[in-house]
Short mmCIF file of C-alpha atoms and ligand atoms in Angstrom, two decimals:
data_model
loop_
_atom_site.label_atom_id
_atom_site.label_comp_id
_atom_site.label_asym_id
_atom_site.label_seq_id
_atom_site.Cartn_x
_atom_site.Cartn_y
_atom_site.Cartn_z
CA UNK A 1 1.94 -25.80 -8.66
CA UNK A 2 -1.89 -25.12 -9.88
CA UNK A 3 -4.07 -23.19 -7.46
CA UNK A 4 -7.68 -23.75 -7.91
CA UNK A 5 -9.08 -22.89 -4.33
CA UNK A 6 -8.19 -19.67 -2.87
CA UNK A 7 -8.78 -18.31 0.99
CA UNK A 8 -8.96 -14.91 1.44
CA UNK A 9 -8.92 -14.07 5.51
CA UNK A 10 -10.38 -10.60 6.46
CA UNK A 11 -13.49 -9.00 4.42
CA UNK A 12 -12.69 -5.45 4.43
CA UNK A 13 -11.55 -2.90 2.39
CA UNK A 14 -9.13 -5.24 0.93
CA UNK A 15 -10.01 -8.80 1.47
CA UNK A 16 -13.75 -8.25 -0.24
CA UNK A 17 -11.89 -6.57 -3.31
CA UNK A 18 -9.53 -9.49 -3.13
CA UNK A 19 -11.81 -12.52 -3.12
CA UNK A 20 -14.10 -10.70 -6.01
CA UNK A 21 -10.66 -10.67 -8.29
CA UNK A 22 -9.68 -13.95 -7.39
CA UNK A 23 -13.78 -15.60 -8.36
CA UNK A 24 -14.02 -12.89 -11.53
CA UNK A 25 -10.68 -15.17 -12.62
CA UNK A 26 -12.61 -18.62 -12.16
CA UNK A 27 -11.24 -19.70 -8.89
CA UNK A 28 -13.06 -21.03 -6.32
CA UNK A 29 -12.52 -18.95 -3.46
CA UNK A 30 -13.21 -19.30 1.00
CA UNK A 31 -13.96 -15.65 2.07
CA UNK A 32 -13.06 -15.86 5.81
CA UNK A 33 -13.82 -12.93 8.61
CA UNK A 34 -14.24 -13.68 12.14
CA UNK A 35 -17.82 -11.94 12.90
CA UNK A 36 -20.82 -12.86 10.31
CA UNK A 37 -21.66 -9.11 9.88
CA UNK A 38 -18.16 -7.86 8.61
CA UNK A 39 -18.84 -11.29 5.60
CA UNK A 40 -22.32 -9.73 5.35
CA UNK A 41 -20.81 -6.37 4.51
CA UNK A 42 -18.00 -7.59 2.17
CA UNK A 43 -20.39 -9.88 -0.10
CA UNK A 44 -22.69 -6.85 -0.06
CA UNK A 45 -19.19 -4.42 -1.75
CA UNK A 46 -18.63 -7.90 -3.96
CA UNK A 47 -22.59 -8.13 -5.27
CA UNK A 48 -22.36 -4.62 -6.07
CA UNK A 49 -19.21 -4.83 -7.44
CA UNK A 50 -20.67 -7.75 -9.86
CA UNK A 51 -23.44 -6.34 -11.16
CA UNK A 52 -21.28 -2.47 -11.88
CA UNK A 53 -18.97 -4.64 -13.67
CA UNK A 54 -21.75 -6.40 -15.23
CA UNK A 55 -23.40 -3.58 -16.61
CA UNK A 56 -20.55 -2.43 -18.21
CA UNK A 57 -20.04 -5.53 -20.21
CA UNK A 58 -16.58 -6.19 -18.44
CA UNK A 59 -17.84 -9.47 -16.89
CA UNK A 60 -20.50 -11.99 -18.62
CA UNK A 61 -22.56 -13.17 -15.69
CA UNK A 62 -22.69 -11.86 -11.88
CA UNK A 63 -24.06 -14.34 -10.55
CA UNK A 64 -21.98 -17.12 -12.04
CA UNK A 65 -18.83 -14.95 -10.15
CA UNK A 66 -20.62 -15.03 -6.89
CA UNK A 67 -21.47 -18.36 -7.38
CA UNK A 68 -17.48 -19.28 -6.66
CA UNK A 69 -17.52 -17.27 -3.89
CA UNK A 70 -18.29 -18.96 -0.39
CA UNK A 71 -18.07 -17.38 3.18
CA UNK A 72 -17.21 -18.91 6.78
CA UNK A 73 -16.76 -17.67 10.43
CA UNK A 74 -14.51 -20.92 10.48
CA UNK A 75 -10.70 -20.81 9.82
CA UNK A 76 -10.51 -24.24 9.33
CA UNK A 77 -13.19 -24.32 6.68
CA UNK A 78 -11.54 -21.61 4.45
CA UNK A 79 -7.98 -23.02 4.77
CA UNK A 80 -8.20 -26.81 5.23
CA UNK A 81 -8.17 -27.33 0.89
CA UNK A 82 -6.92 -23.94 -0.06
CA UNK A 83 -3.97 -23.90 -2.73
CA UNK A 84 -3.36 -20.13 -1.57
CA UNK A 85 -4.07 -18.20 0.97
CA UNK A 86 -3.80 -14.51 1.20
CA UNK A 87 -4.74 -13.02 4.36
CA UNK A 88 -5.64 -9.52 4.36
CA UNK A 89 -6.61 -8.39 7.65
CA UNK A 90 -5.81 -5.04 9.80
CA UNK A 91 -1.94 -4.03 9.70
CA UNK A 92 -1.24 -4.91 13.46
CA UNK A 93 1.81 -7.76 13.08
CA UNK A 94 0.84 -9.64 16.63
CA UNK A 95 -2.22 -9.83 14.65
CA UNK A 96 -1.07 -11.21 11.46
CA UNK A 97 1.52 -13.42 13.10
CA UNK A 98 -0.89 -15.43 15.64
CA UNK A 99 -3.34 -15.64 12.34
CA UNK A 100 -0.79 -17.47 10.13
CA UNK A 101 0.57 -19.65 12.97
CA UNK A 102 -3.09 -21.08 13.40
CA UNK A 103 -3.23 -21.49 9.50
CA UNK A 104 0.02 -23.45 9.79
CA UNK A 105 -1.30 -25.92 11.74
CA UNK A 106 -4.58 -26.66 9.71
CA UNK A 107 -3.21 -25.83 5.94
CA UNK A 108 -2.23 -28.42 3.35
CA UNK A 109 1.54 -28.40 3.53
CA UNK A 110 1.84 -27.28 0.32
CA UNK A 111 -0.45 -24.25 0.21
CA UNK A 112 1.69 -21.04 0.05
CA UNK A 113 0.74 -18.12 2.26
CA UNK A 114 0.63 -14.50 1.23
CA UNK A 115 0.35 -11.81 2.83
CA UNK A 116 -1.38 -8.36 1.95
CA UNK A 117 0.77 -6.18 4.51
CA UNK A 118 1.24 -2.88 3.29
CA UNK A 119 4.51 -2.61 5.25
CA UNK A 120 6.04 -5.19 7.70
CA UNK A 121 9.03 -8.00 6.80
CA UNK A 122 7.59 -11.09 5.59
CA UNK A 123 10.58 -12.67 6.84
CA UNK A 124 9.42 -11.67 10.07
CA UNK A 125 5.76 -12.80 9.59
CA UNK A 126 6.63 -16.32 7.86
CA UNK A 127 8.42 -17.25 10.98
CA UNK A 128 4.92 -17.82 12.27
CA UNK A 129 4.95 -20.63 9.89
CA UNK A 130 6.77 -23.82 9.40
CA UNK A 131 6.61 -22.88 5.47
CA UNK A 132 8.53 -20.12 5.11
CA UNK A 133 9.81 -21.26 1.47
CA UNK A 134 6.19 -20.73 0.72
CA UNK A 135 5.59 -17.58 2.05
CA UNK A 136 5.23 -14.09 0.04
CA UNK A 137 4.67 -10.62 0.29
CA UNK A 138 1.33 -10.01 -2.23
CA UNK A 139 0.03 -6.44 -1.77
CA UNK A 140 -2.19 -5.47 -3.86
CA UNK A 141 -4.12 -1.82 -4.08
CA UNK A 142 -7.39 -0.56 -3.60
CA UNK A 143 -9.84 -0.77 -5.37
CA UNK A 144 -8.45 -4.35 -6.14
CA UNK A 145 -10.37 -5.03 -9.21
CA UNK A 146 -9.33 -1.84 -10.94
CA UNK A 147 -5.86 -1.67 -9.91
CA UNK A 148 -3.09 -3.63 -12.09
CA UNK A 149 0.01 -3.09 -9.77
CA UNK A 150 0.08 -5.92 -7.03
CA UNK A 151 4.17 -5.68 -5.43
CA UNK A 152 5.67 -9.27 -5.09
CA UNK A 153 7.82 -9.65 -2.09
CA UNK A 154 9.83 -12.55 -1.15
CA UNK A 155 11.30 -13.40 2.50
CA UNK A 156 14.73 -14.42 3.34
CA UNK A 157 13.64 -17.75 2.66
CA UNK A 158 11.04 -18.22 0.14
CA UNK A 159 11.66 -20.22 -2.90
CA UNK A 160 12.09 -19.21 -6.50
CA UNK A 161 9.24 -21.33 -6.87
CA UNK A 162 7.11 -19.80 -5.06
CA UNK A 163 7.54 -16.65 -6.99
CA UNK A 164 7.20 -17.78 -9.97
CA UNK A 165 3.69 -19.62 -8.94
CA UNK A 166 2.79 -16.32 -7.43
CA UNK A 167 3.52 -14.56 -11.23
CA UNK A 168 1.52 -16.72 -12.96
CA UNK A 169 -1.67 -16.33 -10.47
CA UNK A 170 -1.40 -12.71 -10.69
CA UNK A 171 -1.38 -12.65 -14.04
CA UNK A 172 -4.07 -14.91 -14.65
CA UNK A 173 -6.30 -12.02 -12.04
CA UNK A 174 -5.08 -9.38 -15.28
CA UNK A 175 -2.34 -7.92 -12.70
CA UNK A 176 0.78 -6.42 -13.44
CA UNK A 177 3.58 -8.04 -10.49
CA UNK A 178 5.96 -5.74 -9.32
CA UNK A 179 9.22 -7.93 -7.95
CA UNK A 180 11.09 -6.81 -5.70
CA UNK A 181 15.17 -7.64 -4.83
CA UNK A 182 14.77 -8.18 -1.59
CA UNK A 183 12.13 -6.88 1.20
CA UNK A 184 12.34 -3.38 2.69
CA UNK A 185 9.44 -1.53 5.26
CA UNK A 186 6.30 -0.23 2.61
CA UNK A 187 7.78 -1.97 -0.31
CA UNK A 188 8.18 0.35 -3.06
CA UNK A 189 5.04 2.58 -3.15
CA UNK A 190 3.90 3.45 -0.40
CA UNK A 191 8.22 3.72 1.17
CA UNK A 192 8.85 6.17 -1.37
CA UNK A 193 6.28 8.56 -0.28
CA UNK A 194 6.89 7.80 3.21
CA UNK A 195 9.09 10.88 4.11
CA UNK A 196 6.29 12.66 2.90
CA UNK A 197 3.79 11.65 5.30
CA UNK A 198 6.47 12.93 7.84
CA UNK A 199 6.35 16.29 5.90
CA UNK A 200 3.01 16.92 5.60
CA UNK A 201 2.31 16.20 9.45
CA UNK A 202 5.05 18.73 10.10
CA UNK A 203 3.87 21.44 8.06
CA UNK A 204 0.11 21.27 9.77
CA UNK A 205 2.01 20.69 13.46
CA UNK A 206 3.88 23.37 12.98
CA UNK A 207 1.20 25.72 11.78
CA UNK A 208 2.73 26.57 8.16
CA UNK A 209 -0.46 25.69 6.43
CA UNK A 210 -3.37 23.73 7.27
CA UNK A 211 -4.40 20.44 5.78
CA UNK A 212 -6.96 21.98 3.31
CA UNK A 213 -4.32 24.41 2.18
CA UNK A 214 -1.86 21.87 1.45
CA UNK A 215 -4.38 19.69 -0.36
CA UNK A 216 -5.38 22.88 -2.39
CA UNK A 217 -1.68 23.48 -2.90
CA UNK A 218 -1.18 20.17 -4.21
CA UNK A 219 -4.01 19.59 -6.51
CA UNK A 220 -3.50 23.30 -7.88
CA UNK A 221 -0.82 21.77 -9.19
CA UNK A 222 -1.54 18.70 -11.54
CA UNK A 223 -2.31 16.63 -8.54
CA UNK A 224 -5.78 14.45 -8.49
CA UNK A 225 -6.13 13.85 -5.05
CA UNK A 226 -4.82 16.51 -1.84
CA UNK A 227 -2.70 14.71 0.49
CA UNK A 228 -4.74 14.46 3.18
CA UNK A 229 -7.84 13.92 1.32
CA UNK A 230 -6.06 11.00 0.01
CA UNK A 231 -5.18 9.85 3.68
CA UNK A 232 -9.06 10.00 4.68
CA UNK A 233 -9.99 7.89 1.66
CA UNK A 234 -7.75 5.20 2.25
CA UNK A 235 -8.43 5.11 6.38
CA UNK A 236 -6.50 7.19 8.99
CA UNK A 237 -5.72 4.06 10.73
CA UNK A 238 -4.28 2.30 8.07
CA UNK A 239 -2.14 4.89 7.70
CA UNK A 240 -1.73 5.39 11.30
CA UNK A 241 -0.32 1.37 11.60
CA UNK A 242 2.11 2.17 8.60
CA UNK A 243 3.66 4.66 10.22
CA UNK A 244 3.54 3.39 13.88
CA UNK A 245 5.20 0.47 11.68
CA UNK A 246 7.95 3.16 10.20
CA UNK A 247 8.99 4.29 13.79
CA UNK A 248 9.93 0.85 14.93
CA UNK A 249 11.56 -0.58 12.09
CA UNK A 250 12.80 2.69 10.16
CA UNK A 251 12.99 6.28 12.17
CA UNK A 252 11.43 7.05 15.30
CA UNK A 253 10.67 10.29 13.30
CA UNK A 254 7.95 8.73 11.63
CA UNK A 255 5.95 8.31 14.88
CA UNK A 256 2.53 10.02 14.04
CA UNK A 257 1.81 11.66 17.57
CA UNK A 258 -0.73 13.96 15.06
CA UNK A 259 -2.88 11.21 13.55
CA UNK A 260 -2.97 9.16 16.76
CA UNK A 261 -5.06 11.96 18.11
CA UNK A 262 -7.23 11.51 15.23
CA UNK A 263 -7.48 7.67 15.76
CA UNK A 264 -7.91 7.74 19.04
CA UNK A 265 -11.12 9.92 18.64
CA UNK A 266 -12.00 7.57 15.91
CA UNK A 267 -12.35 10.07 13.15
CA UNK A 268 -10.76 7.24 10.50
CA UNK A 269 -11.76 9.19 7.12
CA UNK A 270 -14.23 8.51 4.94
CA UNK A 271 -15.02 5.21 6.08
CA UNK A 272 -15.88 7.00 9.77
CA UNK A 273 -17.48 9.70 8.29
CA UNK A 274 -15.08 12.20 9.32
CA UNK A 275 -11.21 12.36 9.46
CA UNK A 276 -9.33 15.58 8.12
CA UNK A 277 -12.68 16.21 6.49
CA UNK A 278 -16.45 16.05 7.17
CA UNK A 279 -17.15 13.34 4.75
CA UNK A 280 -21.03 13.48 4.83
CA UNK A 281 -20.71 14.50 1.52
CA UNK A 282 -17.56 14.21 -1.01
CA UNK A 283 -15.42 17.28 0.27
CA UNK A 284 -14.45 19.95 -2.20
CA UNK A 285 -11.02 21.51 -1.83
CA UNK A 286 -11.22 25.25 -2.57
CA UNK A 287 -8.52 25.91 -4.85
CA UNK A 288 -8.51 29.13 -3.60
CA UNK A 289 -6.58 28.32 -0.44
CA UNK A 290 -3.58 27.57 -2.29
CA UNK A 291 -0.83 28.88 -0.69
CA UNK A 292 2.92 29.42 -1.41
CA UNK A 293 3.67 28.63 2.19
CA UNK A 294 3.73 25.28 0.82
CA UNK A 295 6.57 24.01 -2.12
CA UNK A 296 4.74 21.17 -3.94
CA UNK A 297 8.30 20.24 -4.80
CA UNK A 298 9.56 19.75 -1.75
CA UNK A 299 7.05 15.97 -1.86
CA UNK A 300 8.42 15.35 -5.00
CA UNK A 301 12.32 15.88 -3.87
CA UNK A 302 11.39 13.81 -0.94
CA UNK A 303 9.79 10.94 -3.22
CA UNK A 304 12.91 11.41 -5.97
CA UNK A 305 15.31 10.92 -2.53
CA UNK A 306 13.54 7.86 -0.85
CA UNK A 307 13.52 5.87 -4.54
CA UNK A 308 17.07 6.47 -4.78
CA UNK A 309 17.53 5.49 -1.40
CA UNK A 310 15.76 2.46 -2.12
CA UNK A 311 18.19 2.08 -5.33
CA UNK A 312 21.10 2.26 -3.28
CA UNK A 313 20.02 -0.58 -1.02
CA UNK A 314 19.36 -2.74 -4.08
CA UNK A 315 15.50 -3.14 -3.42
CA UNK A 316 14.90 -2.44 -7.12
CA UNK A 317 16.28 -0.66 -10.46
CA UNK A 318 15.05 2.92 -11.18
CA UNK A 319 12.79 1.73 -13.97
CA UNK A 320 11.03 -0.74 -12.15
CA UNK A 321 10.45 1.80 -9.09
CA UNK A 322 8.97 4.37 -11.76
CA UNK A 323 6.65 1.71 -13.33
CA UNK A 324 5.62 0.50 -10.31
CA UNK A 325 4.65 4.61 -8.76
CA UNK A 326 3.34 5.27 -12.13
CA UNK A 327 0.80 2.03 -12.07
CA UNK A 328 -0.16 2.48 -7.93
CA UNK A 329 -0.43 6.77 -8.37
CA UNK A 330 -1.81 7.17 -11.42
CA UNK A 331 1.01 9.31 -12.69
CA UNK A 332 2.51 10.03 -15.94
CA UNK A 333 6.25 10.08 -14.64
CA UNK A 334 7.90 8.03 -12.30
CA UNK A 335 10.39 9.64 -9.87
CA UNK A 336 13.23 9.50 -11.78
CA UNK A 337 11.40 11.19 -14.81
CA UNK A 338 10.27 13.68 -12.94
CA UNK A 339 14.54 13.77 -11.38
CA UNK A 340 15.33 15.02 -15.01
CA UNK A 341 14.04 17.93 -14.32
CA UNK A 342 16.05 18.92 -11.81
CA UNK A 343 19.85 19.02 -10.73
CA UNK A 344 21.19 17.07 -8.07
CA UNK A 345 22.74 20.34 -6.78
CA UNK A 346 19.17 22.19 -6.30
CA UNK A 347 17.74 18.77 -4.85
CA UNK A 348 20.48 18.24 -2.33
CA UNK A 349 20.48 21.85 -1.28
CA UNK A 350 16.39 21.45 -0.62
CA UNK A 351 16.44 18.42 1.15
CA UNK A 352 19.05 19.31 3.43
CA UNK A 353 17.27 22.63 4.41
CA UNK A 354 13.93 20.71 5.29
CA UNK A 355 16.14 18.14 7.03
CA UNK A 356 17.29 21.27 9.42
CA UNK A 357 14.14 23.20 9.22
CA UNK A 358 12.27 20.44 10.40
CA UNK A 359 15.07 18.41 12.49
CA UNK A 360 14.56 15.03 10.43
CA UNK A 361 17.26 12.77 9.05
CA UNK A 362 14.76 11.44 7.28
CA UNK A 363 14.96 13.49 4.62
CA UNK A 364 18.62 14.13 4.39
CA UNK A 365 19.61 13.56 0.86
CA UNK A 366 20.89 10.25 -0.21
CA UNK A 367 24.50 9.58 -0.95
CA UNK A 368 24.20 9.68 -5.00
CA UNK A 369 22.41 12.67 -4.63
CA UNK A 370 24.83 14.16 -2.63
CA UNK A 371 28.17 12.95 -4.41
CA UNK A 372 25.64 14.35 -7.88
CA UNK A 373 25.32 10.96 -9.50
CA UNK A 374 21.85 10.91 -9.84
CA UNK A 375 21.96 11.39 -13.43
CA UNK A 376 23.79 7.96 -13.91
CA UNK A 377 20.88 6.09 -12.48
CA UNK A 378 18.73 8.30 -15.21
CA UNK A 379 20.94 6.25 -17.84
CA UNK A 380 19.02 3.25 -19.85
CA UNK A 381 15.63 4.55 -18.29
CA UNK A 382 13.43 4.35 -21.72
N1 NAD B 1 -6.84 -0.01 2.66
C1 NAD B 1 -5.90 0.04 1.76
O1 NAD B 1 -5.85 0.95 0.92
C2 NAD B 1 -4.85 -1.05 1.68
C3 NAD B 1 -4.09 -1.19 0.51
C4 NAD B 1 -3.18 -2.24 0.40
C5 NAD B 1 -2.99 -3.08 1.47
N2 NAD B 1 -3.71 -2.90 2.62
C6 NAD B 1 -3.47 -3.85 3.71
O2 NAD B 1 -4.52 -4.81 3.69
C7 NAD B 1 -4.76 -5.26 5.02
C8 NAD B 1 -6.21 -5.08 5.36
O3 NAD B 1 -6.54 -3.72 5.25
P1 NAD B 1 -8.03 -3.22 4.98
O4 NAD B 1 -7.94 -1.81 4.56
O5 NAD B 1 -8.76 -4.19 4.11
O6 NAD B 1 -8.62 -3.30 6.48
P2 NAD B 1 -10.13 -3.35 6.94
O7 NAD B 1 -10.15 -2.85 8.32
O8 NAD B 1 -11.02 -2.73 5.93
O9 NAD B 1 -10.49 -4.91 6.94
C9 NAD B 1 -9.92 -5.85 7.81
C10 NAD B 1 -10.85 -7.05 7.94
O10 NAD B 1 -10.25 -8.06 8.74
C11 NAD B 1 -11.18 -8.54 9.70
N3 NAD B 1 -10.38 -9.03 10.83
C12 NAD B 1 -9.83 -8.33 11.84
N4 NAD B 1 -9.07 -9.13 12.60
C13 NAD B 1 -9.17 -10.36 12.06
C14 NAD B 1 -8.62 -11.62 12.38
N5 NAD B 1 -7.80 -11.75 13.44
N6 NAD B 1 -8.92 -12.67 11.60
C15 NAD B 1 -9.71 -12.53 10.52
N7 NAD B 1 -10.27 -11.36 10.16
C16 NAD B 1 -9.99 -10.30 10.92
C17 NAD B 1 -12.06 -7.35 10.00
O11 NAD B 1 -13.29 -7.72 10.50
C18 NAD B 1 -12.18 -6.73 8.60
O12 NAD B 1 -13.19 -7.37 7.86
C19 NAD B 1 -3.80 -4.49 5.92
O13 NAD B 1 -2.66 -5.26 6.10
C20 NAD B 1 -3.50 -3.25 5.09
O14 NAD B 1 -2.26 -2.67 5.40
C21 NAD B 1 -4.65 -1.93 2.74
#
């Protein structure tokens, strides 16, 4: 199938980065938000966007882009022609669902939906649809026009072909598609760092360290980004949904009684201005608050336990889970490089400790771990 019109629905974060890919590739894209300021806002992040990339040399002509680029308060003008949609509004699935059932009714029956969840089933969300053989997981990462990964999820019941159509867009936007087996809560990256959201709210709950200890902790060693200070830059409610999202359909030990608080009094990060940290200015993490009150490798035996968990439920092979944490984090190793390190003895032995220390099954050690087969899933790696 060709696409040559794309909709993007929601001009946030996401959806502006989304619709500026899509018109840098030569399509002609419908940017779609419900309230004229929020399309104000996301053309202003897309001009912007242009003329950075402009200067650089990396695009020819700005204003040629934006000239593909067209914005509407009106569903039915954005989806009516589309080829693809890809609807990227806030993680709340009542939300998501009631927007794709209305697209349903008005879409050309062959244009394929995708969604830009960062966590819930698209089997679940395609059954707001009457085309769920043309329905797909497509989540990419901010800042959209930077990042390569984008992870490729199909439902129960969407078709081969749809996949493959969905390939060959991405990698006409310069992506790199990460495929999944079959569909699991936060996909790859952001499930295998999961149980360490759950960690890092218990160690500042529980008064071991404070946020800008742990962040100090963490960069101290090797790390870009702190934890939390990566939580405010992405938006405390996105990750606030995610996890709300983890308690229903994973653990009700990922329920995030900590950053509802935070929510509630709409501190939201950076884009609020303040979340874990005052973000009037960029916050600098003394380095001198690093503390061994926190074991950086306690995160990394939780990551090294969720990927093989996710392994063992045949979402995806080890190398495609350490390609696919090395593209989204940055990172030189994957999760089972960094396992090498490390015997399944000493990683069991941890995980089981923090599982009783901090009363969470979450982070009880998977079965190869346990039985000490991780190394066989280290096998054909390189
Ligand atoms: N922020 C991230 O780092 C990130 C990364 C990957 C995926 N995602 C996912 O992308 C989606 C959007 O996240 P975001 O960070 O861009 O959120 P955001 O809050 O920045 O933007 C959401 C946009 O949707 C609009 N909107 C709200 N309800 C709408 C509706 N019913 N119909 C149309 N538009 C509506 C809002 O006005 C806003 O412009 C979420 O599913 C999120 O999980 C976010």
């Amino acid at each position: 199938m060709r696409i040559e019109k794309v909709a993007v629905l929601g001009a946030g974060e996401m959806g502006h980065g989304i619709a500026e890919n899509c018109a840098i590739a030569g399509y002609e894209v419908w940017l779609r938000a419900r309230r004229q300021s929020s399309l104000e806002e996301g053309m202003k992040r897309i001009r912007e966007g242009l003329f950075k990339l402009q200067s650089k040399g990396m695009i020819k002509d700005a204003n040629e882009v934006l000239g593909r680029i067209h914005t509407t308060t009106e569903l039915k003008t954005a989806v009516e022609d589309a080829d693809l949609l890809i609807e990227s509004i806030p993680e709340i699935f009542e939300q998501k669902f009631e927007l794709f059932a209305e697209c349903d009714k008005i879409a050309k029956p062959e244009c394929i939906f995708a969604t830009n969840t960062s966590t819930m089933s698209i089997t679940k969300l395609a059954e707001a649809t009457k085309r769920e053989d043309r329905f797909i997981g497509m989540h990419f990462f901010t800042p959209v026009v930077i990042m390569e990964i984008v992870e490729l999820t199909k439902g129960e019941k969407t078709s081969e072909e749809t996949l493959k159509t969905c390939i060959e867009f991405l990698k006409t936007l310069k992506k790199i598609p990460i495929v999944l087996k079959k569909e699991t809560p936060g996909f790859i990256v952001n499930r295998v760092v999961a149980p360490t959201s759950v960690l890092r709210l218990c160690i500042i709950e529980d008064g071991i360290a404070t946020p800008e200890e742990v962040d100090a902790t963490y960069r101290k060693a090797g790390n870009v980004i702190g934890l939390f200070e990566l939580w405010d830059y992405l938006g405390l409610d996105v990750v606030y949904n995610a996890m709300k999202y983890y308690a229903k359909a994973l653990s009700p030990e990922y329920e995030p009684k900590y950053l509802e608080k935070l929510v509630k009094e709409g501190k939201l990060g950076k884009k609020s201005g303040s979340g874990f940290y005052d973000w009037s200015k960029r916050p600098e993490i003394d380095l001198r608050k690093a503390t061994d009150r926190v074991d950086v490798r306690d995160f990394v035996f939780l990551e090294i336990n969720e990927a093989t968990k996710l392994v063992e439920m045949g979402i995806a092979d080890p190398k495609t889970i350490n390609t696919a944490i090395k593209l989204a984090y940055g990172r030189k190793k994957g999760p089972f490089e960094v396992a090498k390190d490390y015997t399944d003895e000493e990683i069991s032995k941890r995980l089981e400790e923090l599982a009783k220390k901090f009363g969470k099954e979450i982070f009880e050690p998977a079965e190869t771990i346990k039985k000490g087969k991780l190394r066989e899933l280290l096998k054909n790696l390189d």
